[in-house]
Coordinates of C-alpha atoms in Angstrom, one line a residue:
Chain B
X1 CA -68.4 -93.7 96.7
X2 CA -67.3 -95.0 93.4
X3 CA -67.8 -98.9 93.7
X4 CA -65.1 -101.2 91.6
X5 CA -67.3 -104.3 90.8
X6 CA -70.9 -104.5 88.9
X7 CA -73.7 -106.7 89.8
X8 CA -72.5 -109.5 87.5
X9 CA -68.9 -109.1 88.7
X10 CA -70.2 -109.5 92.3
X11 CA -72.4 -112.1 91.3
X12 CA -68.8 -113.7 90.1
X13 CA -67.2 -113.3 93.3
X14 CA -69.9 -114.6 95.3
X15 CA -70.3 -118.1 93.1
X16 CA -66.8 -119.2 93.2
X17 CA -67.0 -120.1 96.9
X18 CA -68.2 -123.5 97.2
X19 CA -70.1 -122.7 100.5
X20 CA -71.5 -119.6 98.9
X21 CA -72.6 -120.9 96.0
X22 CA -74.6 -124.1 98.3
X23 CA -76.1 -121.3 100.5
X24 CA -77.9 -119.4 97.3
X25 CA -76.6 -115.6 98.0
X26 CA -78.1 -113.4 95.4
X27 CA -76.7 -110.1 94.8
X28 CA -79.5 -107.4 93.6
X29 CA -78.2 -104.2 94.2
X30 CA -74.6 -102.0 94.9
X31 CA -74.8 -98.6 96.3
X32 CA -73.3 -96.1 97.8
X33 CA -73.9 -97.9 101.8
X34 CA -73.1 -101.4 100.5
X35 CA -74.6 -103.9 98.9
X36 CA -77.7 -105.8 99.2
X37 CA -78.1 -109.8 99.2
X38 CA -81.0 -112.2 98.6
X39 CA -81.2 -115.9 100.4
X40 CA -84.4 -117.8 99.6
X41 CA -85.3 -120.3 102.4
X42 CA -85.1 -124.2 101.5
X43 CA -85.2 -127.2 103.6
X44 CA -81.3 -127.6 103.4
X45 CA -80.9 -124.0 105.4
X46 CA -83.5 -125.0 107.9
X47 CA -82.2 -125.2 112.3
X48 CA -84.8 -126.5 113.8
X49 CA -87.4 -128.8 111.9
X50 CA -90.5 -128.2 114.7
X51 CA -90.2 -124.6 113.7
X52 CA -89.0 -124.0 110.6
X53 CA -86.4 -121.0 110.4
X54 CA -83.3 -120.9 109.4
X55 CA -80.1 -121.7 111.2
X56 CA -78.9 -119.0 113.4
X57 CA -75.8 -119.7 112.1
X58 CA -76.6 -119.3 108.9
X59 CA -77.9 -116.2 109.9
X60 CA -74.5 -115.2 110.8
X61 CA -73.3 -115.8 107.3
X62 CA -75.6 -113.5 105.7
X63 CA -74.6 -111.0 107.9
X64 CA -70.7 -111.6 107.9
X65 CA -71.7 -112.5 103.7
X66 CA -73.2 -109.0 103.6
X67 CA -70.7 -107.0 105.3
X68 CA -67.7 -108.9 103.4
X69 CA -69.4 -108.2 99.8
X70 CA -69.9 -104.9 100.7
X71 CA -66.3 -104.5 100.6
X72 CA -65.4 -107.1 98.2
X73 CA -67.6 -104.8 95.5
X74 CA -66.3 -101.3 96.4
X75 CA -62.3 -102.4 96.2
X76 CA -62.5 -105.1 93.9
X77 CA -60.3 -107.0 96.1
X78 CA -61.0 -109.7 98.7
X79 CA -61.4 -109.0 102.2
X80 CA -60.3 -110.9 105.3
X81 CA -62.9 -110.6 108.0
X82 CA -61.3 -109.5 111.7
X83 CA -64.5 -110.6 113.4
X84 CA -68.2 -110.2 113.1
X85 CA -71.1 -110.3 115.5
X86 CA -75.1 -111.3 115.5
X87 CA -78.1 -110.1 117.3
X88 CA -81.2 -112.3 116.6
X89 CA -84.3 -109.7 116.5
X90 CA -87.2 -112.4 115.5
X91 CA -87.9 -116.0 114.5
X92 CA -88.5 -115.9 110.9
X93 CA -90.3 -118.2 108.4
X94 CA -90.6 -115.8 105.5
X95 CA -89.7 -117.3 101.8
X96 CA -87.0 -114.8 101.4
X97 CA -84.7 -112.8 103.3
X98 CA -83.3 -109.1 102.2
X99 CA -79.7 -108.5 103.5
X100 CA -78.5 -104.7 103.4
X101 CA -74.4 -103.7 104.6
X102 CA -74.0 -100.4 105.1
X103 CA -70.8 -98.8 106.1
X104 CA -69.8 -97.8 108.9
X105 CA -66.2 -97.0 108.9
X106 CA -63.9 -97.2 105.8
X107 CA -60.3 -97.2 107.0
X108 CA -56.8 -97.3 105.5
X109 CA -56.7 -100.9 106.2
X110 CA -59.6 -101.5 108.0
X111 CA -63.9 -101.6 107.3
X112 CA -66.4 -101.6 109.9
X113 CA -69.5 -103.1 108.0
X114 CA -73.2 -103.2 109.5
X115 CA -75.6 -105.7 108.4
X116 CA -79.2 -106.1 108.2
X117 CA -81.7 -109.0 107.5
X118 CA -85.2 -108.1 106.8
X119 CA -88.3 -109.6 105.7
X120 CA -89.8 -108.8 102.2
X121 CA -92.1 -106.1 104.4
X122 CA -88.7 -104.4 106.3
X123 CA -89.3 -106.3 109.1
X124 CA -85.7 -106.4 110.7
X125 CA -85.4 -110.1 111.7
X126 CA -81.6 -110.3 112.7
X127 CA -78.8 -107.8 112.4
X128 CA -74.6 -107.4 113.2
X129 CA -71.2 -105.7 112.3
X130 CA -68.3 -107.2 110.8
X131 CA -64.6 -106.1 111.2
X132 CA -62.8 -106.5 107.8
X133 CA -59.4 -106.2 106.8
X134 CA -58.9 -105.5 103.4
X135 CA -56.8 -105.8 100.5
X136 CA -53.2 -104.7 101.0
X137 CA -53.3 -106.6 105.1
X138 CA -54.6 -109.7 103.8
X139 CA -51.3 -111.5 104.9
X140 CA -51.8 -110.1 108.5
X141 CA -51.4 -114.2 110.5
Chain S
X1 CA -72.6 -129.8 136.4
X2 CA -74.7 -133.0 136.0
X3 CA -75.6 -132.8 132.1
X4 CA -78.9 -133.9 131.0
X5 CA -77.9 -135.8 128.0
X6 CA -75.4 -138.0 126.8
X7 CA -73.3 -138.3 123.9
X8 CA -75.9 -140.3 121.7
X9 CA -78.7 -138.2 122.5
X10 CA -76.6 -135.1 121.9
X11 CA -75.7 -136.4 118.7
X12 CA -79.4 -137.1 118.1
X13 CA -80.1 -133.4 118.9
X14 CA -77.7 -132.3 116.3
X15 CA -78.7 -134.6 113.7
X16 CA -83.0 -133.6 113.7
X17 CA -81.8 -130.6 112.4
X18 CA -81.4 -130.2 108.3
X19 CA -78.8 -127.7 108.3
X20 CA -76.5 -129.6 111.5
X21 CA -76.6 -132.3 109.6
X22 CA -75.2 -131.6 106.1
X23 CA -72.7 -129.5 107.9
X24 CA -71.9 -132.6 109.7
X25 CA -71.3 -131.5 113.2
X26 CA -70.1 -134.6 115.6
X27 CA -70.5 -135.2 119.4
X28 CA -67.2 -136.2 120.8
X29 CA -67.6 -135.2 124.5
X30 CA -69.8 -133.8 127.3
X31 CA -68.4 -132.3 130.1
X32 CA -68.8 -130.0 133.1
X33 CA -67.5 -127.2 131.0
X34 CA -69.5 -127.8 128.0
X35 CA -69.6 -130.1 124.9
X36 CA -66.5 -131.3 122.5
X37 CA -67.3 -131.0 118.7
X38 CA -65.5 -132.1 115.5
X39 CA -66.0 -130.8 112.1
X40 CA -64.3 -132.4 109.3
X41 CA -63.3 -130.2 106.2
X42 CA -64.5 -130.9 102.9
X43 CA -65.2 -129.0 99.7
X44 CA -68.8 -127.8 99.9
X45 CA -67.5 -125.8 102.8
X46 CA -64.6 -123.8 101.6
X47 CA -65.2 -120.3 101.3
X48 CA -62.3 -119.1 99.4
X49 CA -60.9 -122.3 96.2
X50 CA -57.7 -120.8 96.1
X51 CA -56.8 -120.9 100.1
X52 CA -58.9 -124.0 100.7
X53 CA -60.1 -122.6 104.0
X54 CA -63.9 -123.3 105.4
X55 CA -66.0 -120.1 105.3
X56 CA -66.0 -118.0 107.9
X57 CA -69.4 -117.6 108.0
X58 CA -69.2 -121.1 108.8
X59 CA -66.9 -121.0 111.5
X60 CA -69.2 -118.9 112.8
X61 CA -72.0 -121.8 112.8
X62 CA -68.9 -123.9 114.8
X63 CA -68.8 -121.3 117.6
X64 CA -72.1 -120.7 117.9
X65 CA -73.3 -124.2 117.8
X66 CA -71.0 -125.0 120.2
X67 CA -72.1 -122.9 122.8
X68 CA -76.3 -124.0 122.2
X69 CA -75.4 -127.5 122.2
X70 CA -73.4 -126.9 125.4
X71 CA -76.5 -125.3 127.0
X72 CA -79.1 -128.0 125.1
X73 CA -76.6 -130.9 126.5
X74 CA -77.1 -129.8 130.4
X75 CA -80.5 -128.9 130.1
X76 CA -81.9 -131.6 128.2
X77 CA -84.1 -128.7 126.6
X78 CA -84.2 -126.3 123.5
X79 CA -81.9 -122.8 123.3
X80 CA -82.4 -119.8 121.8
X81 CA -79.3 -117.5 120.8
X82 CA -79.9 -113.8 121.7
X83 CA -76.7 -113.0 120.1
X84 CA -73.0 -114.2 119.1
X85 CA -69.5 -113.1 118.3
X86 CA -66.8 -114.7 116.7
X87 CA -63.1 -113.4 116.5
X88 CA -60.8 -115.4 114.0
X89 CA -57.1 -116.1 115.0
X90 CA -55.7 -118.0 112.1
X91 CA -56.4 -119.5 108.9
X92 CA -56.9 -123.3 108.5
X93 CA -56.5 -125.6 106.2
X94 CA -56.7 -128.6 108.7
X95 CA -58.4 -131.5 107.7
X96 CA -60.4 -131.8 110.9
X97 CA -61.4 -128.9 113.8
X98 CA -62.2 -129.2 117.4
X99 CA -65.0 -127.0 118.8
X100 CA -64.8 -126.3 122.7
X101 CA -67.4 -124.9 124.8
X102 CA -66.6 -123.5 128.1
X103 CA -69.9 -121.6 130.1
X104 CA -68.9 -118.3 131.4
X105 CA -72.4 -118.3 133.1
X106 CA -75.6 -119.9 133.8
X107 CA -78.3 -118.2 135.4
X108 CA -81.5 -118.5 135.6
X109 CA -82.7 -117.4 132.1
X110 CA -79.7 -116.9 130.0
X111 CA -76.4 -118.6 129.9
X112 CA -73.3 -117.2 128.3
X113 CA -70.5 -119.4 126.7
X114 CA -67.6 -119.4 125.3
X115 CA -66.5 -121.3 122.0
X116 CA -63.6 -121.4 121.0
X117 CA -61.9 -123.5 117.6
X118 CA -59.1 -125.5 117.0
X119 CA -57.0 -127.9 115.2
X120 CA -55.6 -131.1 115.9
X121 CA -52.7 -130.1 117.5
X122 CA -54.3 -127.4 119.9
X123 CA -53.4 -123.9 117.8
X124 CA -56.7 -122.3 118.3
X125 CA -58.2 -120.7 114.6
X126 CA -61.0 -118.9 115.7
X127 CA -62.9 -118.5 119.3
X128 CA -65.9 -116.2 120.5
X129 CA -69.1 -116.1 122.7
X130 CA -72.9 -116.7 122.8
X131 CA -75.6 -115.4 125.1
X132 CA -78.8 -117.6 125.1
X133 CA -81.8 -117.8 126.5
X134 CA -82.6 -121.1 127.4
X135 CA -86.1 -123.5 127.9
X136 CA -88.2 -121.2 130.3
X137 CA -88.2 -118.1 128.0
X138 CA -87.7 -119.2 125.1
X139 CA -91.3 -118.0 123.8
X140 CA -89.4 -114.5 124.0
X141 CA -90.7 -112.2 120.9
Chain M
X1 CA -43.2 -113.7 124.9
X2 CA -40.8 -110.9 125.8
X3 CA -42.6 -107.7 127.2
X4 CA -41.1 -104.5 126.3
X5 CA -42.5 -103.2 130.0
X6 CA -41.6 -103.3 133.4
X7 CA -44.5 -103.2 136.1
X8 CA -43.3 -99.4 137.3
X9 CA -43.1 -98.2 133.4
X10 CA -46.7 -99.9 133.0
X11 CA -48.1 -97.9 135.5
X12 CA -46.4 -94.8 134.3
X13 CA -48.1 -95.4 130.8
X14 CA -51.4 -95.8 132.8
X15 CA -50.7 -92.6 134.8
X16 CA -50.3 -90.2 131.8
X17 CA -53.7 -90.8 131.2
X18 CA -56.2 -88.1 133.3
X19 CA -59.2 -90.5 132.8
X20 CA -57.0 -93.7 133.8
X21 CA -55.2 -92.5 137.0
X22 CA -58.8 -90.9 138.8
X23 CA -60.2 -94.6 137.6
X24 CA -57.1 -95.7 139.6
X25 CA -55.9 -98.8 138.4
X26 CA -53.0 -100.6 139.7
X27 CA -50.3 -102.4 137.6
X28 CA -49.7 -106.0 139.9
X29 CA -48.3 -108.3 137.0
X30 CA -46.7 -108.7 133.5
X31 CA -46.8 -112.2 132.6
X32 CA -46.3 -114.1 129.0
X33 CA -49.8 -114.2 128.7
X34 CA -50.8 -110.4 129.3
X35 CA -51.3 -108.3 132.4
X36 CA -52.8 -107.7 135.3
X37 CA -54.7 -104.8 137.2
X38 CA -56.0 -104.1 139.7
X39 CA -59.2 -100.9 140.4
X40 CA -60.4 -100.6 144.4
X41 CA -64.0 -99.9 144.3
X42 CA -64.7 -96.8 146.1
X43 CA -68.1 -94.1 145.6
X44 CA -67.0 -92.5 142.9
X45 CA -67.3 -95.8 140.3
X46 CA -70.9 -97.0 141.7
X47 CA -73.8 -97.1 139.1
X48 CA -76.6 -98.1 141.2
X49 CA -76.5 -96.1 144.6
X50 CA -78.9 -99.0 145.9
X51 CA -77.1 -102.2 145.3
X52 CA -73.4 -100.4 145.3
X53 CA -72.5 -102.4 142.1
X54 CA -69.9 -100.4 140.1
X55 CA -71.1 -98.9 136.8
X56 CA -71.1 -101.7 133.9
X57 CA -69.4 -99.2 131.7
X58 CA -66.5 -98.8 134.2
X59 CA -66.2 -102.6 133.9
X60 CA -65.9 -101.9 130.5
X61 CA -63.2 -99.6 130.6
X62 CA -61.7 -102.4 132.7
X63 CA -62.3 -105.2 130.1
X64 CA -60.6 -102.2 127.5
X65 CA -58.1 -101.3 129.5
X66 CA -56.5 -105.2 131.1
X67 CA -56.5 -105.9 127.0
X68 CA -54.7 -102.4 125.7
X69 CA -52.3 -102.4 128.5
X70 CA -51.5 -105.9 127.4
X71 CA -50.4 -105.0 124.3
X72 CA -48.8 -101.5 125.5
X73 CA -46.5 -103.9 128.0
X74 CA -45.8 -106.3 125.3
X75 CA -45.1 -103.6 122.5
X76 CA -43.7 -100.5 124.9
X77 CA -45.7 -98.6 122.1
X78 CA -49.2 -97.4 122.0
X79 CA -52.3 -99.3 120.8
X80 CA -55.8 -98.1 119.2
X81 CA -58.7 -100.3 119.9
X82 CA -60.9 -101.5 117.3
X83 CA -63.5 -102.6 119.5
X84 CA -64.0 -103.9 122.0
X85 CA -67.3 -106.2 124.0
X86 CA -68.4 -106.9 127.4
X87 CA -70.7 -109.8 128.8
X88 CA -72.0 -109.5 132.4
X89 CA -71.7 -112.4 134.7
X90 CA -72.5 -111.5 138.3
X91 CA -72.9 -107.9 140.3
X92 CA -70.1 -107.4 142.8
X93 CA -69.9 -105.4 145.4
X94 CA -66.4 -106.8 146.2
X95 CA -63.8 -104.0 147.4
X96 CA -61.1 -105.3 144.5
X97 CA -61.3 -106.6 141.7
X98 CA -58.7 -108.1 139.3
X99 CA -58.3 -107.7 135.6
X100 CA -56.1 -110.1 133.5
X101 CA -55.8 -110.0 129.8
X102 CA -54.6 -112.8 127.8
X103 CA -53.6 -112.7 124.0
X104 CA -55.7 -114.8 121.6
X105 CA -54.1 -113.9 118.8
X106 CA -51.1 -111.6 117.7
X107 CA -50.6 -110.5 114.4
X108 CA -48.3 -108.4 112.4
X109 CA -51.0 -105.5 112.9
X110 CA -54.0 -106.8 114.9
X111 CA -54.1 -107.9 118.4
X112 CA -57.3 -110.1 119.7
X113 CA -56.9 -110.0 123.8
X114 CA -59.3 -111.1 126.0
X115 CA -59.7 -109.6 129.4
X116 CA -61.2 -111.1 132.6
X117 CA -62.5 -109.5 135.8
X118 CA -62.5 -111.2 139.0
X119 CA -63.4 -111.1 142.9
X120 CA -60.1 -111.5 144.9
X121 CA -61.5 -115.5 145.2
X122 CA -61.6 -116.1 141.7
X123 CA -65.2 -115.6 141.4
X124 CA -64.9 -114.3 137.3
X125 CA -67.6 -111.2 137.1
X126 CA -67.4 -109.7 133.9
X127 CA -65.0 -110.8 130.5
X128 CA -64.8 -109.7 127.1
X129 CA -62.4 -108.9 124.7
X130 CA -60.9 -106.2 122.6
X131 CA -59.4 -106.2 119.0
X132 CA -56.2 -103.7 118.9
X133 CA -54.2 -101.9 116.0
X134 CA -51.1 -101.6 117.5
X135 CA -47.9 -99.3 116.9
X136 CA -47.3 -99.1 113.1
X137 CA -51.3 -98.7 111.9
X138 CA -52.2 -96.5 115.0
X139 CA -52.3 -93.4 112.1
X140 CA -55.6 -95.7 110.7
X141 CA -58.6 -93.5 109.9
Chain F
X1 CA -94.6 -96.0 121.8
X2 CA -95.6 -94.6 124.5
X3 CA -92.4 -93.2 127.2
X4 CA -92.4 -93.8 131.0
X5 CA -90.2 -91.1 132.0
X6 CA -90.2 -87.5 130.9
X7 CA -87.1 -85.6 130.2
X8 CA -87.0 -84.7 134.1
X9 CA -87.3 -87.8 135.3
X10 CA -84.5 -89.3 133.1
X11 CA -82.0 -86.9 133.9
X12 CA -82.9 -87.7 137.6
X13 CA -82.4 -91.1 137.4
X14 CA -78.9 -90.3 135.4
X15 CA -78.1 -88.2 138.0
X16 CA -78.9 -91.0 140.7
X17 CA -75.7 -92.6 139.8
X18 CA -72.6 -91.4 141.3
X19 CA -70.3 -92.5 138.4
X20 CA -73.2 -90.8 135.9
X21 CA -73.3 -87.6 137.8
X22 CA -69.4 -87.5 137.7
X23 CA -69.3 -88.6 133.7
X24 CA -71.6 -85.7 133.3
X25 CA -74.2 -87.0 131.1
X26 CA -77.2 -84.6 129.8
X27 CA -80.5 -86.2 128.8
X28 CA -81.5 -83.7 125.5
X29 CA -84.8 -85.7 124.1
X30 CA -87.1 -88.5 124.3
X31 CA -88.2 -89.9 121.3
X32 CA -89.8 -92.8 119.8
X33 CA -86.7 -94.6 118.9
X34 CA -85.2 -94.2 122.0
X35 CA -82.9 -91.3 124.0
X36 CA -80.4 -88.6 122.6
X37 CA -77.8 -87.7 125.7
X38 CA -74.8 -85.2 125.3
X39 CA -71.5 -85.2 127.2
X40 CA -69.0 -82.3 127.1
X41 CA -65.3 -83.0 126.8
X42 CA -62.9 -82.1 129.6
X43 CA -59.9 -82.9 131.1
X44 CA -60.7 -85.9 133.3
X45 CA -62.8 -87.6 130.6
X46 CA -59.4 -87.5 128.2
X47 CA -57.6 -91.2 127.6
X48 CA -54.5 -90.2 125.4
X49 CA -53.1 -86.5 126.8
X50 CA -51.4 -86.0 123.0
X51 CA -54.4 -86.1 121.6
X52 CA -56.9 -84.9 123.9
X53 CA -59.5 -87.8 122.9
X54 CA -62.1 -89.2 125.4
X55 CA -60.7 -92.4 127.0
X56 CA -62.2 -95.5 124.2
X57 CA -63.7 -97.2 127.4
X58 CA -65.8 -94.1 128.3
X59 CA -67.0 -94.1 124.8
X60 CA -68.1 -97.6 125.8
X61 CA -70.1 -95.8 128.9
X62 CA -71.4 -93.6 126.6
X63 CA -72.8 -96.3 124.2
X64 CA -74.0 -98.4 127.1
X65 CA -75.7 -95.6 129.1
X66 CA -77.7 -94.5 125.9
X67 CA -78.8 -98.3 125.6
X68 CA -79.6 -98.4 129.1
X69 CA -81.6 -95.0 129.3
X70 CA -83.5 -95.9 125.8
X71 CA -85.0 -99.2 128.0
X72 CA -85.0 -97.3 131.5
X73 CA -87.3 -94.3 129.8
X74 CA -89.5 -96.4 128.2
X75 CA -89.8 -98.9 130.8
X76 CA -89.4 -96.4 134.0
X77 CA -87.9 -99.3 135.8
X78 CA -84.6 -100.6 135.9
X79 CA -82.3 -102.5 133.5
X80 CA -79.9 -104.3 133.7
X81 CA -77.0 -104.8 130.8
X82 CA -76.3 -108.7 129.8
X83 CA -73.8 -107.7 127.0
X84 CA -72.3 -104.4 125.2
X85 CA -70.0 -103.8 122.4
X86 CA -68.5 -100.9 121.0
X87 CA -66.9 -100.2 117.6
X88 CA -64.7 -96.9 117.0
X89 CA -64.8 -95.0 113.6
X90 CA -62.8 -91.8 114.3
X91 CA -61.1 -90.1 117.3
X92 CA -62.4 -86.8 118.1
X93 CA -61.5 -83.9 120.1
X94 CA -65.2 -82.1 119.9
X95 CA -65.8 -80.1 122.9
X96 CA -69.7 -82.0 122.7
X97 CA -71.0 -85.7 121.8
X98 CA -74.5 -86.6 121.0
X99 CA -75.2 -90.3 121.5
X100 CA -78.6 -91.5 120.0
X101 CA -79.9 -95.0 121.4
X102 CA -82.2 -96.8 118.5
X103 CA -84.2 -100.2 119.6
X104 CA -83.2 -102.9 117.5
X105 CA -86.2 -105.0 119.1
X106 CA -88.1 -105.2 122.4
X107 CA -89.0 -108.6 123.6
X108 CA -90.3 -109.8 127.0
X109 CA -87.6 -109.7 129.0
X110 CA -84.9 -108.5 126.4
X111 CA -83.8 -105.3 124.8
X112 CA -81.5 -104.7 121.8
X113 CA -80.6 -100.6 121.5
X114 CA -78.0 -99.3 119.4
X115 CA -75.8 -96.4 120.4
X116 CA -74.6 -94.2 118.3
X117 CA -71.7 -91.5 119.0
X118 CA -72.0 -88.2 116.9
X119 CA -69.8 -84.7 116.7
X120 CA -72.6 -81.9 116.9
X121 CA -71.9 -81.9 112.9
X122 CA -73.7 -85.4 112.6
X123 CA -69.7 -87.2 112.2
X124 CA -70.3 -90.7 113.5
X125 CA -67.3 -91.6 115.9
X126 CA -68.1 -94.3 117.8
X127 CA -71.3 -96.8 117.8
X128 CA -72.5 -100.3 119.3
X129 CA -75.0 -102.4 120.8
X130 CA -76.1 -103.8 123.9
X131 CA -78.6 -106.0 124.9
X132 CA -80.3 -105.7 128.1
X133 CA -82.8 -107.8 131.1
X134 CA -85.7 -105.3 131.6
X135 CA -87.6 -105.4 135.1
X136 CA -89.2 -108.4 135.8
X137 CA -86.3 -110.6 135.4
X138 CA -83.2 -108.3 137.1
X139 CA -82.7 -110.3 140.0
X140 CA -81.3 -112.8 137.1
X141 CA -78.0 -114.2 138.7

């Protein structure tokens, strides 16, 4: 599948949202399953002080940020997301996290996005799906 | 339900944790059902400039920290999410939201709630669940 | 909300469908807020032979089903489900249970219900929630 | 890692289940990501008689049973599900599904499988998750 944005054009897309440009997204790669997002950890990102890993929440947004990029850079458009879901695999306190979308289902109107957070090694450390609603439904309220 | 904290150590529960506190999560109410949260808009967490609404990723964090700190409130102890959904019902540009949480269960090892998102006036924006594993288990791996 | 649907053209809608009328539910209410249904536990529908709990995917298809046949009522049309999620609160052995859906959102093309299972006393035993394309997107794919 | 249960065995303890025995599902391999079971299409399985497609909720019992069996086979003891969701891709009118179950992560006391729903052609039509209480902790309540 033919994607409509570059790196640098994602890279764009991703920095104009305020939230998105606090949390540090990174995108390093577009193919033909998605696209792929880096996060470095920093104290700001951090749930639970004793332990040291990231939000779970936050967690949530690189899968939901993964899953909506994914679309994002294969129409070009923007994407509303329907609704998205987290499983949390492993406590994590790795420097960087990986994030991978990979299609699922591209519909007329609708995407069904997977989205995986690894370590630096592969290790999966949290995973989900996102519902999106793209482009031409964007008004659907 | 007798809840194990109240509102000020709630709030203190929140606040020991970097990311809860820049996203500035308050303690407004504990109750059988669960805790009340607010969440006041501002710019560093708007996902889209030209709608103005918070990230979704971020009403994610709402829901989902609405439901641990309705489990952490009763228990007195720490939470772990096992996973989480979140369906959104509306966009909002309101300048403050109300977080609900409502358990569905509590057993022995896991609870699962409900948190659900709205504004001011009661229109809900976005709602969905959490299953967590709470204090006994939480050395799960 | 005006439902398109009477109670004996519900159940005619749930009759037409082989897998729906051997699972044998019952059409006992159209409200503003959704439906209800009603399934009789009998052999046929048990997962575990030793406890005589029905099968968790049955109450499933009873989550699915209390949220489609919501919209169906609502609509008079059909509905394709999106997806749809199921969290287990307590095994019942009760001989009925009740199903009600109620509408969390309803857009021009989405529909977010959720659907509730119940003991005759209340006792809530299963719930989740189902996202629909209804009527004019149903040719999605 | 290391299997409990032969192929026998599963498809005993599938065929245990009065609703299972009814659905009709096969138990075709064993492997180290979890269990492949098929499931023919006929007549009482079908949701929509225009279409002739499987009822969307049994799809859910087909994605939940495929979780289930990956932990039961592994395990050779009982599990029990504490959430599943479902996502549909395509509707199908194959005579013969596959569903693949893939373990997201093994814990203590909690699985997360995936199920996946294929046409024989490897055409992805359905897929989800569910996490589930293995063994020790089933009387959970």
């Amino acid at each position: 599948m033919k994607n409509a944005l570059n790196l640098e054009q994602l890279q764009h897309r991703i920095d104009v949202s305020p939230f998105n440009l606090w949390f540090g997204l990174r995108a390093v790669e577009i193919n033909d399953e998605g696209v792929v997002l880096t996060l470095m950890r920093r104290k700001e990102l951090i749930g639970n002080p004793k332990t040291g890993v990231i939000h779970g929440g936050l967690m949530g947004c690189l899968v939901d940020g993964v899953c909506a990029f994914s679309v994002i850079a294969r129409t070009g458009q923007s994407a509303a997301t329907v609704d998205f879901r987290v499983d949390f695999h492993r406590a994590t306190v790795a420097p960087q996290l990986w994030a991978r979308g990979r299609f699922l289902k591209t519909g007329r109107t609708l995407a069904t996005v997977e989205g995986l957070v690894y370590e630096e090694d592969g290790t999966l450390v949290a995973s989900g799906r996102a519902v999106l609603l793209h482009t031409k439904l964007q008004t659907e309220g």
